[in-house]
PDB file of C-alpha atoms and ligand atoms in Angstrom:
ATOM      1  CA  MET A  20      -1.521   1.798  25.200  1.00  0.00           C
ATOM      2  CA  SER A  21      -3.687   2.230  22.070  1.00  0.00           C
ATOM      3  CA  VAL A  22      -3.777   5.556  20.259  1.00  0.00           C
ATOM      4  CA  ARG A  23      -7.321   6.525  19.315  1.00  0.00           C
ATOM      5  CA  LEU A  24      -7.612   7.727  15.778  1.00  0.00           C
ATOM      6  CA  ALA A  25     -10.286   9.902  14.201  1.00  0.00           C
ATOM      7  CA  VAL A  26     -10.629  10.112  10.410  1.00  0.00           C
ATOM      8  CA  PHE A  27     -12.371  13.066   8.636  1.00  0.00           C
ATOM      9  CA  ALA A  28     -13.643  12.338   5.138  1.00  0.00           C
ATOM     10  CA  SER A  29     -16.056  13.942   2.720  1.00  0.00           C
ATOM     11  CA  GLY A  30     -16.158  11.284  -0.004  1.00  0.00           C
ATOM     12  CA  GLY A  31     -15.986   7.608  -0.754  1.00  0.00           C
ATOM     13  CA  GLY A  32     -13.417   6.938   1.841  1.00  0.00           C
ATOM     14  CA  SER A  33     -10.962   4.533   0.192  1.00  0.00           C
ATOM     15  CA  ASN A  34      -8.100   5.899   2.314  1.00  0.00           C
ATOM     16  CA  LEU A  35     -10.237   5.578   5.380  1.00  0.00           C
ATOM     17  CA  GLN A  36     -10.763   1.941   4.392  1.00  0.00           C
ATOM     18  CA  ALA A  37      -7.050   1.496   4.072  1.00  0.00           C
ATOM     19  CA  LEU A  38      -6.590   2.788   7.577  1.00  0.00           C
ATOM     20  CA  LEU A  39      -9.484   0.627   8.957  1.00  0.00           C
ATOM     21  CA  ASP A  40      -8.009  -2.382   7.293  1.00  0.00           C
ATOM     22  CA  ARG A  41      -4.497  -1.699   8.510  1.00  0.00           C
ATOM     23  CA  PHE A  42      -5.451  -1.157  12.158  1.00  0.00           C
ATOM     24  CA  ALA A  43      -8.337  -3.709  12.547  1.00  0.00           C
ATOM     25  CA  GLY A  44      -7.403  -5.909  15.414  1.00  0.00           C
ATOM     26  CA  THR A  45      -4.224  -4.122  16.264  1.00  0.00           C
ATOM     27  CA  SER A  46      -3.405  -3.128  19.857  1.00  0.00           C
ATOM     28  CA  HIS A  47      -1.561   0.122  19.201  1.00  0.00           C
ATOM     29  CA  VAL A  48      -4.113   2.089  17.038  1.00  0.00           C
ATOM     30  CA  THR A  49      -7.886   2.114  17.561  1.00  0.00           C
ATOM     31  CA  PRO A  50      -9.966   3.825  14.803  1.00  0.00           C
ATOM     32  CA  ALA A  51     -12.609   5.356  17.105  1.00  0.00           C
ATOM     33  CA  LEU A  52     -14.396   8.044  15.185  1.00  0.00           C
ATOM     34  CA  VAL A  53     -15.195   9.032  11.614  1.00  0.00           C
ATOM     35  CA  VAL A  54     -16.530  12.479  10.871  1.00  0.00           C
ATOM     36  CA  SER A  55     -17.955  13.790   7.602  1.00  0.00           C
ATOM     37  CA  ASP A  56     -19.434  17.074   6.405  1.00  0.00           C
ATOM     38  CA  ARG A  57     -21.726  15.092   4.160  1.00  0.00           C
ATOM     39  CA  ALA A  58     -24.546  12.884   5.509  1.00  0.00           C
ATOM     40  CA  ASP A  59     -24.342  10.669   2.474  1.00  0.00           C
ATOM     41  CA  ALA A  60     -20.589  10.167   2.393  1.00  0.00           C
ATOM     42  CA  GLY A  61     -19.468   6.636   1.655  1.00  0.00           C
ATOM     43  CA  ALA A  62     -16.959   7.089   4.480  1.00  0.00           C
ATOM     44  CA  LEU A  63     -19.769   7.150   7.098  1.00  0.00           C
ATOM     45  CA  ARG A  64     -21.079   3.861   5.641  1.00  0.00           C
ATOM     46  CA  ARG A  65     -17.653   2.344   5.823  1.00  0.00           C
ATOM     47  CA  ALA A  66     -17.248   3.360   9.386  1.00  0.00           C
ATOM     48  CA  THR A  67     -20.621   1.890  10.378  1.00  0.00           C
ATOM     49  CA  VAL A  68     -19.738  -1.335   8.671  1.00  0.00           C
ATOM     50  CA  ALA A  69     -16.450  -1.480  10.628  1.00  0.00           C
ATOM     51  CA  GLY A  70     -18.292  -0.751  13.927  1.00  0.00           C
ATOM     52  CA  VAL A  71     -16.664   2.630  14.252  1.00  0.00           C
ATOM     53  CA  LYS A  72     -18.697   5.672  15.480  1.00  0.00           C
ATOM     54  CA  ALA A  73     -19.804   7.725  12.391  1.00  0.00           C
ATOM     55  CA  LEU A  74     -20.748  11.342  12.823  1.00  0.00           C
ATOM     56  CA  HIS A  75     -22.152  13.806  10.381  1.00  0.00           C
ATOM     57  CA  ILE A  76     -21.084  17.351  11.341  1.00  0.00           C
ATOM     58  CA  PRO A  77     -22.724  19.808   8.881  1.00  0.00           C
ATOM     59  CA  VAL A  78     -20.527  22.728   7.740  1.00  0.00           C
ATOM     60  CA  ALA A  79     -22.378  24.546   4.965  1.00  0.00           C
ATOM     61  CA  GLY A  80     -24.030  27.777   6.191  1.00  0.00           C
ATOM     62  CA  ARG A  81     -22.873  27.255   9.868  1.00  0.00           C
ATOM     63  CA  PRO A  82     -20.462  29.566  11.713  1.00  0.00           C
ATOM     64  CA  GLU A  83     -17.045  28.161  11.922  1.00  0.00           C
ATOM     65  CA  HIS A  84     -16.938  28.296  15.690  1.00  0.00           C
ATOM     66  CA  MET A  85     -20.007  26.087  15.943  1.00  0.00           C
ATOM     67  CA  VAL A  86     -18.559  23.436  13.620  1.00  0.00           C
ATOM     68  CA  GLY A  87     -15.343  23.540  15.671  1.00  0.00           C
ATOM     69  CA  ASP A  88     -17.164  23.140  18.896  1.00  0.00           C
ATOM     70  CA  ASP A  89     -19.121  20.108  17.533  1.00  0.00           C
ATOM     71  CA  MET A  90     -15.818  18.604  16.434  1.00  0.00           C
ATOM     72  CA  LEU A  91     -14.050  19.253  19.679  1.00  0.00           C
ATOM     73  CA  SER A  92     -16.813  17.709  21.800  1.00  0.00           C
ATOM     74  CA  ALA A  93     -16.887  14.609  19.591  1.00  0.00           C
ATOM     75  CA  LEU A  94     -13.045  14.368  19.676  1.00  0.00           C
ATOM     76  CA  ARG A  95     -13.059  14.673  23.470  1.00  0.00           C
ATOM     77  CA  ASP A  96     -15.989  12.235  23.958  1.00  0.00           C
ATOM     78  CA  CYS A  97     -13.993   9.613  21.943  1.00  0.00           C
ATOM     79  CA  ASP A  98     -10.604  10.436  23.580  1.00  0.00           C
ATOM     80  CA  ILE A  99      -9.012  11.126  20.170  1.00  0.00           C
ATOM     81  CA  GLU A 100      -5.290  11.667  20.096  1.00  0.00           C
ATOM     82  CA  LEU A 101      -4.571  11.571  16.395  1.00  0.00           C
ATOM     83  CA  ILE A 102      -6.642  12.899  13.402  1.00  0.00           C
ATOM     84  CA  ALA A 103      -6.218  11.844   9.825  1.00  0.00           C
ATOM     85  CA  LEU A 104      -7.964  13.865   7.078  1.00  0.00           C
ATOM     86  CA  ALA A 105      -8.745  11.512   4.201  1.00  0.00           C
ATOM     87  CA  GLY A 106     -10.496  13.457   1.461  1.00  0.00           C
ATOM     88  CA  TYR A 107     -12.001  15.971   3.794  1.00  0.00           C
ATOM     89  CA  LEU A 108     -12.774  18.963   1.609  1.00  0.00           C
ATOM     90  CA  ARG A 109     -13.370  21.639   4.292  1.00  0.00           C
ATOM     91  CA  LEU A 110     -10.895  23.709   6.232  1.00  0.00           C
ATOM     92  CA  VAL A 111     -10.548  22.341   9.763  1.00  0.00           C
ATOM     93  CA  PRO A 112     -11.589  25.180  12.182  1.00  0.00           C
ATOM     94  CA  PRO A 113      -8.563  26.829  13.952  1.00  0.00           C
ATOM     95  CA  ARG A 114     -10.084  25.939  17.382  1.00  0.00           C
ATOM     96  CA  VAL A 115      -9.639  22.272  16.396  1.00  0.00           C
ATOM     97  CA  VAL A 116      -6.212  22.633  14.745  1.00  0.00           C
ATOM     98  CA  GLU A 117      -4.755  24.424  17.792  1.00  0.00           C
ATOM     99  CA  PRO A 118      -5.123  21.760  20.450  1.00  0.00           C
ATOM    100  CA  TYR A 119      -4.203  18.923  17.953  1.00  0.00           C
ATOM    101  CA  ARG A 120      -1.247  20.698  16.313  1.00  0.00           C
ATOM    102  CA  GLY A 121       1.291  18.029  15.237  1.00  0.00           C
ATOM    103  CA  ARG A 122      -1.548  15.463  15.661  1.00  0.00           C
ATOM    104  CA  ILE A 123      -3.525  16.217  12.505  1.00  0.00           C
ATOM    105  CA  LEU A 124      -2.404  14.845   9.195  1.00  0.00           C
ATOM    106  CA  ASN A 125      -3.715  15.049   5.664  1.00  0.00           C
ATOM    107  CA  ILE A 126      -3.000  13.116   2.489  1.00  0.00           C
ATOM    108  CA  HIS A 127      -2.846  14.941  -0.826  1.00  0.00           C
ATOM    109  CA  PRO A 128      -2.640  13.278  -4.234  1.00  0.00           C
ATOM    110  CA  ALA A 129       0.349  15.277  -5.595  1.00  0.00           C
ATOM    111  CA  LEU A 130       3.848  16.243  -4.578  1.00  0.00           C
ATOM    112  CA  LEU A 131       3.222  19.379  -2.423  1.00  0.00           C
ATOM    113  CA  PRO A 132       3.875  22.225  -2.493  1.00  0.00           C
ATOM    114  CA  ALA A 133       3.027  21.854  -6.109  1.00  0.00           C
ATOM    115  CA  PHE A 134      -0.605  21.375  -7.080  1.00  0.00           C
ATOM    116  CA  GLY A 135      -2.095  22.167  -3.679  1.00  0.00           C
ATOM    117  CA  GLY A 136      -4.195  24.808  -2.078  1.00  0.00           C
ATOM    118  CA  ALA A 137      -7.900  25.843  -2.094  1.00  0.00           C
ATOM    119  CA  GLY A 138      -9.914  24.150  -4.915  1.00  0.00           C
ATOM    120  CA  MET A 139      -7.133  21.766  -5.762  1.00  0.00           C
ATOM    121  CA  TYR A 140      -8.779  18.391  -4.998  1.00  0.00           C
ATOM    122  CA  GLY A 141     -10.015  15.309  -6.886  1.00  0.00           C
ATOM    123  CA  ARG A 142      -9.525  15.271 -10.650  1.00  0.00           C
ATOM    124  CA  ARG A 143      -8.482  18.860 -10.857  1.00  0.00           C
ATOM    125  CA  VAL A 144      -5.164  17.962  -9.326  1.00  0.00           C
ATOM    126  CA  HIS A 145      -4.392  15.292 -11.835  1.00  0.00           C
ATOM    127  CA  GLU A 146      -5.580  17.349 -14.724  1.00  0.00           C
ATOM    128  CA  ALA A 147      -3.263  20.179 -13.663  1.00  0.00           C
ATOM    129  CA  VAL A 148      -0.288  17.749 -13.315  1.00  0.00           C
ATOM    130  CA  ILE A 149      -0.932  16.405 -16.845  1.00  0.00           C
ATOM    131  CA  ALA A 150      -1.481  19.853 -18.270  1.00  0.00           C
ATOM    132  CA  ALA A 151       1.805  20.987 -16.759  1.00  0.00           C
ATOM    133  CA  GLY A 152       3.672  18.183 -18.555  1.00  0.00           C
ATOM    134  CA  CYS A 153       4.975  16.640 -15.323  1.00  0.00           C
ATOM    135  CA  ARG A 154       6.628  13.190 -15.746  1.00  0.00           C
ATOM    136  CA  ILE A 155       6.433  12.565 -11.943  1.00  0.00           C
ATOM    137  CA  THR A 156       3.712  13.195  -9.482  1.00  0.00           C
ATOM    138  CA  GLY A 157       2.881  11.338  -6.176  1.00  0.00           C
ATOM    139  CA  ALA A 158       1.363  11.479  -2.827  1.00  0.00           C
ATOM    140  CA  THR A 159       2.074  13.710   0.184  1.00  0.00           C
ATOM    141  CA  VAL A 160       1.269  13.267   3.768  1.00  0.00           C
ATOM    142  CA  HIS A 161       1.658  16.468   5.794  1.00  0.00           C
ATOM    143  CA  TYR A 162       0.680  18.058   9.129  1.00  0.00           C
ATOM    144  CA  VAL A 163      -2.463  20.178   8.948  1.00  0.00           C
ATOM    145  CA  ASP A 164      -2.392  23.862   9.838  1.00  0.00           C
ATOM    146  CA  GLU A 165      -4.885  26.698   9.336  1.00  0.00           C
ATOM    147  CA  ARG A 166      -4.406  26.753   5.561  1.00  0.00           C
ATOM    148  CA  TYR A 167      -5.039  24.228   2.771  1.00  0.00           C
ATOM    149  CA  ASP A 168      -2.131  21.909   2.051  1.00  0.00           C
ATOM    150  CA  GLU A 169       0.556  24.092   3.700  1.00  0.00           C
ATOM    151  CA  GLY A 170       1.568  22.272   6.820  1.00  0.00           C
ATOM    152  CA  SER A 171       5.068  20.688   6.969  1.00  0.00           C
ATOM    153  CA  ILE A 172       5.534  17.604   4.903  1.00  0.00           C
ATOM    154  CA  ILE A 173       6.019  14.284   6.655  1.00  0.00           C
ATOM    155  CA  ALA A 174       6.297  11.831   3.705  1.00  0.00           C
ATOM    156  CA  GLN A 175       6.054  11.781  -0.061  1.00  0.00           C
ATOM    157  CA  TRP A 176       5.909   8.959  -2.517  1.00  0.00           C
ATOM    158  CA  PRO A 177       6.633   9.441  -6.278  1.00  0.00           C
ATOM    159  CA  VAL A 178       4.465   8.070  -8.980  1.00  0.00           C
ATOM    160  CA  PRO A 179       5.250   8.301 -12.694  1.00  0.00           C
ATOM    161  CA  VAL A 180       2.944  10.136 -15.233  1.00  0.00           C
ATOM    162  CA  LEU A 181       2.680   8.013 -18.338  1.00  0.00           C
ATOM    163  CA  ARG A 182       2.241   9.559 -21.746  1.00  0.00           C
ATOM    164  CA  GLU A 183      -1.262   8.086 -22.313  1.00  0.00           C
ATOM    165  CA  ASP A 184      -2.554   9.041 -18.822  1.00  0.00           C
ATOM    166  CA  THR A 185      -5.881  10.687 -18.269  1.00  0.00           C
ATOM    167  CA  ALA A 186      -6.902  12.208 -15.002  1.00  0.00           C
ATOM    168  CA  GLU A 187      -8.660   8.959 -14.130  1.00  0.00           C
ATOM    169  CA  THR A 188      -5.743   6.573 -14.846  1.00  0.00           C
ATOM    170  CA  LEU A 189      -3.304   8.833 -13.016  1.00  0.00           C
ATOM    171  CA  ALA A 190      -5.675   9.243  -9.993  1.00  0.00           C
ATOM    172  CA  ALA A 191      -5.993   5.451  -9.705  1.00  0.00           C
ATOM    173  CA  ARG A 192      -2.211   4.980  -9.786  1.00  0.00           C
ATOM    174  CA  VAL A 193      -1.604   7.693  -7.180  1.00  0.00           C
ATOM    175  CA  LEU A 194      -4.496   6.315  -5.039  1.00  0.00           C
ATOM    176  CA  ARG A 195      -2.882   2.809  -4.869  1.00  0.00           C
ATOM    177  CA  ILE A 196       0.192   4.421  -3.358  1.00  0.00           C
ATOM    178  CA  GLU A 197      -1.923   6.571  -0.949  1.00  0.00           C
ATOM    179  CA  HIS A 198      -3.364   3.397   0.450  1.00  0.00           C
ATOM    180  CA  ARG A 199       0.107   2.206   1.340  1.00  0.00           C
ATOM    181  CA  LEU A 200       1.705   5.432   2.401  1.00  0.00           C
ATOM    182  CA  TYR A 201      -0.993   6.764   4.665  1.00  0.00           C
ATOM    183  CA  PRO A 202      -1.352   3.779   6.978  1.00  0.00           C
ATOM    184  CA  ALA A 203       2.409   3.536   7.247  1.00  0.00           C
ATOM    185  CA  VAL A 204       2.780   7.198   8.379  1.00  0.00           C
ATOM    186  CA  VAL A 205      -0.188   6.960  10.706  1.00  0.00           C
ATOM    187  CA  ASP A 206       1.305   3.804  12.239  1.00  0.00           C
ATOM    188  CA  MET A 207       4.658   5.519  12.833  1.00  0.00           C
ATOM    189  CA  LEU A 208       3.177   8.640  14.418  1.00  0.00           C
ATOM    190  CA  ALA A 209       0.862   6.597  16.617  1.00  0.00           C
ATOM    191  CA  ARG A 210       3.841   4.629  17.862  1.00  0.00           C
ATOM    192  CA  ARG A 211       5.606   7.924  18.622  1.00  0.00           C
ATOM    193  CA  ILE A 212       2.581   9.307  20.511  1.00  0.00           C
ATOM    194  CA  ALA A 213       2.462   6.166  22.520  1.00  0.00           C
ATOM    195  CA  ASP A 214       6.120   6.580  23.295  1.00  0.00           C
ATOM    196  CA  GLY A 215       5.677  10.040  24.887  1.00  0.00           C
ATOM    197  CA  PRO A 216       5.754  13.769  24.459  1.00  0.00           C
ATOM    198  CA  ALA A 217       8.526  13.875  21.782  1.00  0.00           C
ATOM    199  CA  ALA A 218       5.853  12.728  19.345  1.00  0.00           C
ATOM    200  CA  ASP A 219       4.708  16.354  18.895  1.00  0.00           C
ATOM    201  CA  ASP A 220       8.008  17.412  17.518  1.00  0.00           C
ATOM    202  CA  THR A 221       7.501  17.892  13.804  1.00  0.00           C
ATOM    203  CA  THR A 222      11.227  17.723  13.185  1.00  0.00           C
ATOM    204  CA  THR A 223      10.874  13.932  13.581  1.00  0.00           C
ATOM    205  CA  ARG A 224       9.203  13.817  10.164  1.00  0.00           C
ATOM    206  CA  LEU A 225      12.180  12.552   8.127  1.00  0.00           C
ATOM    207  CA  GLU A 226      12.719   9.728  10.542  1.00  0.00           C
ATOM    208  CA  VAL A 227       9.041   8.859  10.385  1.00  0.00           C
ATOM    209  CA  PHE A 228       9.236   8.849   6.606  1.00  0.00           C
ATOM    210  CA  ARG A 229      12.224   6.411   6.611  1.00  0.00           C
ATOM    211  CA  LEU A 230      10.665   4.147   9.155  1.00  0.00           C
ATOM    212  CA  GLY A 231       7.280   4.278   7.532  1.00  0.00           C
ATOM    213  CA  ALA A 232       8.593   3.491   4.102  1.00  0.00           C
ATOM    214  CA  ALA A 233      10.683   0.598   5.359  1.00  0.00           C
ATOM    215  CA  ASP A 234       7.797  -0.674   7.351  1.00  0.00           C
ATOM    216  CA  ALA A 235       5.546  -0.805   4.364  1.00  0.00           C
ATOM    217  CA  GLY A 236       8.268  -2.410   2.188  1.00  0.00           C
ATOM    218  CA  MET A 237       8.227   0.597  -0.119  1.00  0.00           C
ATOM    219  CA  ALA A 238      11.875   0.971  -1.088  1.00  0.00           C
ATOM    220  CA  ASP A 239      11.607  -1.630  -3.877  1.00  0.00           C
ATOM    221  CA  GLU A 240       8.389  -0.200  -5.062  1.00  0.00           C
ATOM    222  CA  MET A 241       9.915   3.237  -5.451  1.00  0.00           C
ATOM    223  CA  ILE A 242      12.730   1.852  -7.635  1.00  0.00           C
ATOM    224  CA  THR A 243      10.161  -0.089  -9.743  1.00  0.00           C
ATOM    225  CA  LEU A 244       8.048   2.966 -10.274  1.00  0.00           C
ATOM    226  CA  ALA A 245      10.991   5.177 -11.104  1.00  0.00           C
ATOM    227  CA  ARG A 246      12.052   2.748 -13.857  1.00  0.00           C
ATOM    228  CA  ILE A 247       8.684   2.675 -15.631  1.00  0.00           C
TER     229      ILE A 247
HETATM  230  C1  GRF W   1      -7.488  11.134  -2.066  1.00  0.00           C
HETATM  231  O1  GRF W   1      -6.917  11.259  -3.356  1.00  0.00           O
HETATM  232  C2  GRF W   1      -6.768  12.025  -1.089  1.00  0.00           C
HETATM  233  O2  GRF W   1      -5.390  12.168  -1.446  1.00  0.00           O
HETATM  234  C3  GRF W   1      -7.429  13.365  -1.243  1.00  0.00           C
HETATM  235  O3  GRF W   1      -8.852  13.061  -1.465  1.00  0.00           O
HETATM  236  C4  GRF W   1      -8.929  11.704  -2.094  1.00  0.00           C
HETATM  237  C5  GRF W   1      -9.847  10.912  -1.176  1.00  0.00           C
HETATM  238  O4  GRF W   1     -10.124   9.678  -1.762  1.00  0.00           O
HETATM  239  N1  GRF W   1      -7.253  14.207  -0.071  1.00  0.00           N
HETATM  240  P1  GRF W   1     -10.915   8.602  -0.852  1.00  0.00           P
HETATM  241  O5  GRF W   1     -12.228   9.183  -0.441  1.00  0.00           O
HETATM  242  O6  GRF W   1      -9.995   8.240   0.251  1.00  0.00           O
HETATM  243  O7  GRF W   1     -11.136   7.469  -1.824  1.00  0.00           O
END
């Protein structure tokens, strides 16, 4: 059985691309829908190129319940079982979160719960990390709930902050890790969903992290990064 995946993205979609590349031609995950709140999002172009349904669902100025209903009908039409937010800058309406609880993930370019929350996205995150004098930052994959960046954490990967870093150089280093971490976690969760109802149990997250990290050959990478 192939788990059908939707990706929500507002921007360029490099994490979307990492997911598309990882699951192209696999039998256990089918990227089936890409949703964006922006008609000109690079993510929609990437979806079209990959032959995946690309859908613009406008958010600005519309009642939340209408946005949610549009999303739900697209998700149902495409038989979506798992949703990955990848740079989606809007809050997912509660009427979408509820039926997909435990099946919606997000990736954030810092070690949550630090440097998250409303307005903490893009270069602002990395500027705040540098301004705080952190020596370590990273990427976090977490379940999505009704609030920004607060759902339980599934996996994290540390990335060093170097003395000479700017927000741009740091963002690029974190993004390289995101592109490895996110597909690994989606892969593991999809396998669990395919295996049965226990997949919705969020307490499985530590195991998912261990398996995901090993699967992506990340243990050595973590040691290397920690030594920099
Ligand atoms: C990533 O840094 C992700 O962690 C955050 O938004 C950014 C999206 O980048 N949520 P891209 O569009 O995937 O390149």
